[in-house]
Coordinates of C-alpha atoms in Angstrom, one line a residue:
M23 CA -2.4 -15.7 22.5
V24 CA -2.1 -11.9 22.7
M25 CA -0.9 -10.1 19.6
E26 CA 1.2 -7.0 20.1
N27 CA 0.3 -3.8 18.3
Y28 CA 3.3 -2.1 16.8
L29 CA 1.6 0.8 15.1
T30 CA 3.1 3.5 17.4
A31 CA 6.6 2.0 16.7
W32 CA 5.9 2.1 13.0
E33 CA 4.5 5.6 12.9
P34 CA 7.8 7.6 12.3
Q35 CA 8.9 5.3 9.5
F36 CA 5.5 5.1 7.9
T37 CA 5.1 8.9 8.0
K38 CA 8.5 9.3 6.4
H39 CA 7.6 6.9 3.5
R40 CA 3.9 7.7 3.1
P41 CA 4.3 10.2 0.2
F42 CA 6.3 7.6 -1.7
L43 CA 3.8 4.8 -1.0
L44 CA 0.9 7.0 -2.0
S45 CA 2.5 7.8 -5.4
F46 CA 3.5 4.2 -5.9
S47 CA 0.0 2.9 -5.2
Y48 CA -1.5 5.6 -7.4
R49 CA 0.6 4.5 -10.3
L50 CA -0.6 1.0 -9.8
T51 CA -4.3 1.6 -9.2
G52 CA -4.9 4.8 -11.3
S53 CA -7.1 6.1 -8.6
L54 CA -6.2 8.5 -5.8
S55 CA -8.9 7.2 -3.4
E56 CA -7.9 3.6 -4.0
A57 CA -4.3 4.5 -3.5
E58 CA -5.1 6.2 -0.2
D59 CA -7.0 3.1 0.9
M60 CA -4.1 0.8 0.0
V61 CA -1.7 3.0 2.0
Q62 CA -4.0 3.0 5.0
E63 CA -4.3 -0.8 4.8
T64 CA -0.5 -1.0 4.6
F65 CA -0.3 1.0 7.9
I66 CA -2.8 -1.4 9.5
A67 CA -0.6 -4.4 8.4
C68 CA 2.3 -2.8 10.3
A69 CA 0.5 -3.6 13.5
E70 CA 1.5 -7.3 13.2
T71 CA 5.2 -6.8 12.6
D72 CA 7.9 -5.4 14.9
P73 CA 9.8 -2.7 13.0
A74 CA 13.0 -3.8 14.8
T75 CA 12.9 -7.1 12.8
V76 CA 12.8 -5.3 9.4
T77 CA 16.1 -4.2 7.9
N78 CA 14.8 -2.0 5.2
H79 CA 11.5 -0.3 6.1
R80 CA 10.9 1.4 2.7
S81 CA 11.3 -1.9 0.9
W82 CA 9.1 -3.8 3.3
L83 CA 6.3 -1.1 3.2
T84 CA 6.5 -1.0 -0.6
K85 CA 6.1 -4.8 -0.8
I86 CA 3.1 -4.8 1.4
C87 CA 1.6 -1.8 -0.4
A88 CA 2.2 -3.5 -3.8
N89 CA 0.6 -6.7 -2.7
K90 CA -2.5 -4.9 -1.5
S91 CA -2.7 -2.8 -4.6
L92 CA -2.3 -5.8 -6.9
D93 CA -4.9 -7.8 -4.9
L94 CA -7.3 -4.8 -5.4
L95 CA -6.7 -4.8 -9.1
K96 CA -7.2 -8.5 -9.4
S97 CA -10.6 -8.3 -7.5
A98 CA -11.7 -5.3 -9.6
V99 CA -11.1 -6.9 -13.0
K100 CA -14.7 -7.7 -13.7
K101 CA -15.9 -4.3 -12.4
R102 CA -13.4 -2.5 -14.7
E103 CA -14.2 -4.4 -17.8
A104 CA -17.6 -2.7 -18.3
Y105 CA -16.8 0.9 -17.3
P106 CA -19.6 3.1 -18.7
G107 CA -18.0 6.2 -20.0
V108 CA -14.7 7.9 -20.6
W109 CA -12.0 7.2 -18.0
L110 CA -10.3 10.4 -16.8
P111 CA -7.3 10.2 -14.4
D112 CA -7.5 11.8 -11.0
A113 CA -5.9 15.1 -10.5
V114 CA -2.3 14.7 -9.3
P115 CA -1.9 16.2 -5.8
D116 CA 1.2 18.2 -4.8
V117 CA 2.5 15.3 -2.8
F118 CA 3.8 13.7 -6.0
Q119 CA 5.8 16.7 -7.1

């Protein structure tokens, strides 16, 4: 069975919604680097779905990004319980303004 790759078809929509997804994931994870990773994983997940079958691209991308961000937080619970030191938030980039 050959799986089609829809990344090139998703690229315009993903580029349009990327700043929103980045800020959304940053608010969930609290880390800019983790947020960037989750947005990139969201883009990779687009490869499996034809954008013509999605009625609301922003909602679909947000759901995928939210699920990936929440999965990350669930897996990192043990790691975050014993953080050695003071937690300081990442600097907010201009993309969120």
